[in-house]
Amino acid sequence: MAPRVGLLVTCLVDLFRPEVAFAAMRLVTATGATVVVPRQSCCGQPAYNNGDRMGACLIARQVVAAFEGFDHVVVPSGSCAGMVTHHYPRLFQDDAEFGPRARRLAARCFELTQYLADVAPLQPPAGPPVTVVCHESCSGLRELGIGRQARTLLARAGATVVEIAAPEPCCGFGGTFCVKFPELSAAIADRTCRSLAATGADLVVGADLGCLLNIAGRFGHLGGGPPVRHIAELLDGPPTAPPIGRS
Amino acid sequence: MSREAILGRIRAQLKRGPLEPAQAAACDRRLAAAPAALLPRMAQFADRQALTAAFCQRLTAGGAELRRVTAWPAVPATVAAMLGPAGRPALGLAPALAMLDWAAAGLTVVPGPARPAQPAAITKAVAGIAETGSVVLASGPETPVTLNFLPDIHVVCLEAAALVASLEDGFGAARAGGLPRSITLIGGPSRTADIEQRMVMGAHGPRRLVVLLVGDHGG
Amino acid sequence: MTGSIADGPADFRRAAVAALADPALQQALGRNGFAQRRAQAIAALPEYPELRAAAAALKDHVLDHLDHYLERFAAAVEAAGGVVHWCDDAESAVAAVLGVARACGARTATKGKSMAGEEIGLNAALEAAGIRPIETDLGEYIIQLAHEPPSHIIAPASHKSMADVAGLFRAHHRDRPAERPLDQAEILVDEARTILRPAYGVAGLGITGANFLIAESGSAVIVTNEGNGDLTQALAPVHLVVAGIEKLVPRLEDAALLLRLLARSATGQDLTVYTTVASGPRRHADPDGPAAFHVVLIDNGRTALMGDARKAMLRCIRCGACLNHCPVYGQIGGHPYGATYGGPMGQVLTPALAGLGAARDLPQASTFCGRCAEVCPVAIPLPDLMRHWRDEIHQQALDPPRHRLALALWLWLARRPRFYRLAVRAASFGLRALARGGCLTAAPFAGGWTRGRVLPAPTGPSFFTQYRSGGNEP
């Protein structure tokens, strides 16, 4: 029987780039799963990372309740997936009711590239022969331990993946950090943008829209740089929407 | 009193009173004997030869100069040869080495702590650590501590038999006859990278570290 | 150039913005090669993960029994003929040092590098008491001449260029020829050596920090590459150690475990050039060494961390790896943090030392990228501990009212998905209406964002608007 997969859209995708969610739905469907998008708002990171644990718990309960009925949960964002898999169990560590429920959900929740590379392997349609550079989100790298998955999928789609010289630079987005310390956030993005551009890649891709908005936003401010897209758009066939921040 | 205040705050934060006698005894056993060390492979050697080779390689990689000497009587001449003109003024000497015939090698030595203007000092190490390529110097009446730091050239004599594998072994050798007032591990000449991260030798301590490995243990 | 020095941790954002605009500082930050050297050193130590876990467990064991080990340490110092001074805070620590200095009649005090000394403001206190402090670590000496705090816990003058140092030496070493060349690091190091050499012999007091305190023997362990700490303690008649209470380890062998991690994490060396274990004053037959030995043990807010997860902060061995790998520190250096300890470890420690009100910006100034925790040799979960402080900041309502209001509004909406969708729909519409060429260069409520970045516009109506109109509403 086809697994039922719940899609956690994430608030940035919902607002800024709905194409990513539609692409993720098609990609997960192509693995033979039935994709469902339950009622949802956000994973709770803004509250959790700004000291409002109570608020984060309230939202996390909503997410647990909305998604615990699925065989798998897929999230097109490393930081939101990290929130569910890594931080929800800690948030409910001493909660007799939600603790076990959060742990069960965490075990079945996957970031999109993780799902498509490791859980339900996908052969994406061959795309144009582009050279791409991957920006790893810090949550993906350190909370989920992923990075290889995106490269595997891009290679399967026929893209040439190039690597940046300096390893693993943070893009400076950092959730609400980007508006609390905008100058620092932009300066950190600048360093990341320079190392991404130095690869000469045709396209920057990543699996976290927060990072990509920051990177594309900085490239846009500087008036140059390669186009930036979410990896789901590239794996889903020829993208229809313009690159992030362009028309 | 601050002592009681600090101890009280620690206990309050740990939500307990003074340790129960059994716990206190467990800590005291921990103080009396170290648990088995977690030794990295670079501190483990198949035989003496490998240990000696690693010590020599790591010591010189740290910027020290190394000479193998077959026996103690040959030490003064080797020191004289290595120092060249720098050996002409009176040199500081650890009393532990006073029995050697320095005059025969043309060297003037002043046994005792370091004095200003001595260009070099000759001391004796209690051990050498192969893991790190360091010599281990213990202070005492026979080995004044100031000789290790004041002169521009620090000459250290070390029995090849006194080479040990690990940091733990080095500390163990230094305290075999009771803990000395000071133990210093030295891995090369003094240096600093405090200006633009450029490595410059001879910051405050000796500009040269010369190690004489005495005896032919381990080939 | 002096970089940007915050007046205190409350001044963080202003000082950070100034630091970003300081070209000399930016150039200096670009010279930091520590991360690369650390990576090479760790790669050459395959047992690093096991050593790291053992080091964290060791420090946790000590912290869980700290009262006992401190008492044993004090007894061992006294048995060796030394004196222990227990100090609740910076003021009492300074008073203890001044008491020793006055008792031994010191007119000058040589100092090895000590972050604990920086923390309690020791130099200013010594000067005020008429005792001249002379920093002997080259980096500390440079910033002492410049009247600046350290900008990095292991490389205090890393924000200074060679030209800055040359300028300071010309201004302060007035008895030297004015036209002498000072354009090479070797020349500058040699001049500092020549100037500082006589100080060791005349100082009445030699002050060092401690990398580790050994409970079994009452010893203080220091590591240096310059040998200045050794000259300081071996040549002064009185050796005084200033150290936080968390520096304790049970035995010398335990220090060996931490030594394997410290230099590799800090500078990428296997071990520093000098590692010295000092135990008490000169003994009966000793021809040299200090005649008296004092240890000033400092709490100064540390015990306040011991009641919850923040206790892990006291594992810190001050290697500086978290600074060297932090994207924020890498942009601004240490001065904007407005405290002795900058970078991630300082962002957790400073609120305990300086008070959360003054330091409320520091735990917020992180992207939570997690590199600091990843490279920490004692596995301190630094982002989690910063989040811990953020929880307290929020509970105590120390965060700015407009942030609280925005968070409360967002939370209200996020708990009501129906309203949330309407709000997202409206935001999408508004942002698209203001967009030109796919992005916005100015936007309401996003002024900070659009100063250094454009804001990519939504590509169309929100996902849930499109999804629902496509008939897919669950």
PDB file of C-alpha atoms in Angstrom, chain C residues 118 135 137-151 156-160 168 335:
ATOM      1  CA  GLU C 118      41.191  40.459  32.715  1.00  0.00           C
ATOM      2  CA  GLU C 135      52.045  42.153  30.781  1.00  0.00           C
ATOM      3  CA  ASP C 137      52.704  37.765  26.839  1.00  0.00           C
ATOM      4  CA  LEU C 138      53.465  39.695  23.659  1.00  0.00           C
ATOM      5  CA  GLY C 139      49.821  40.027  22.665  1.00  0.00           C
ATOM      6  CA  GLU C 140      48.820  41.180  26.133  1.00  0.00           C
ATOM      7  CA  TYR C 141      51.771  43.581  26.220  1.00  0.00           C
ATOM      8  CA  ILE C 142      50.636  45.133  22.943  1.00  0.00           C
ATOM      9  CA  ILE C 143      47.069  45.701  24.109  1.00  0.00           C
ATOM     10  CA  GLN C 144      48.311  46.979  27.466  1.00  0.00           C
ATOM     11  CA  LEU C 145      50.256  49.658  25.586  1.00  0.00           C
ATOM     12  CA  ALA C 146      47.116  50.404  23.565  1.00  0.00           C
ATOM     13  CA  HIS C 147      44.904  50.476  26.691  1.00  0.00           C
ATOM     14  CA  GLU C 148      42.535  47.972  25.116  1.00  0.00           C
ATOM     15  CA  PRO C 149      40.936  44.775  26.293  1.00  0.00           C
ATOM     16  CA  PRO C 150      41.863  41.527  24.527  1.00  0.00           C
ATOM     17  CA  SER C 151      39.925  40.825  21.346  1.00  0.00           C
ATOM     18  CA  PRO C 156      44.536  39.085  22.484  1.00  0.00           C
ATOM     19  CA  ALA C 157      46.122  41.461  19.957  1.00  0.00           C
ATOM     20  CA  SER C 158      44.948  39.674  16.824  1.00  0.00           C
ATOM     21  CA  HIS C 159      43.059  42.829  15.771  1.00  0.00           C
ATOM     22  CA  LYS C 160      46.328  44.769  15.567  1.00  0.00           C
ATOM     23  CA  LEU C 168      52.707  51.624  19.771  1.00  0.00           C
ATOM     24  CA  HIS C 335      35.613  43.977  21.146  1.00  0.00           C
TER      25      HIS C 335
END
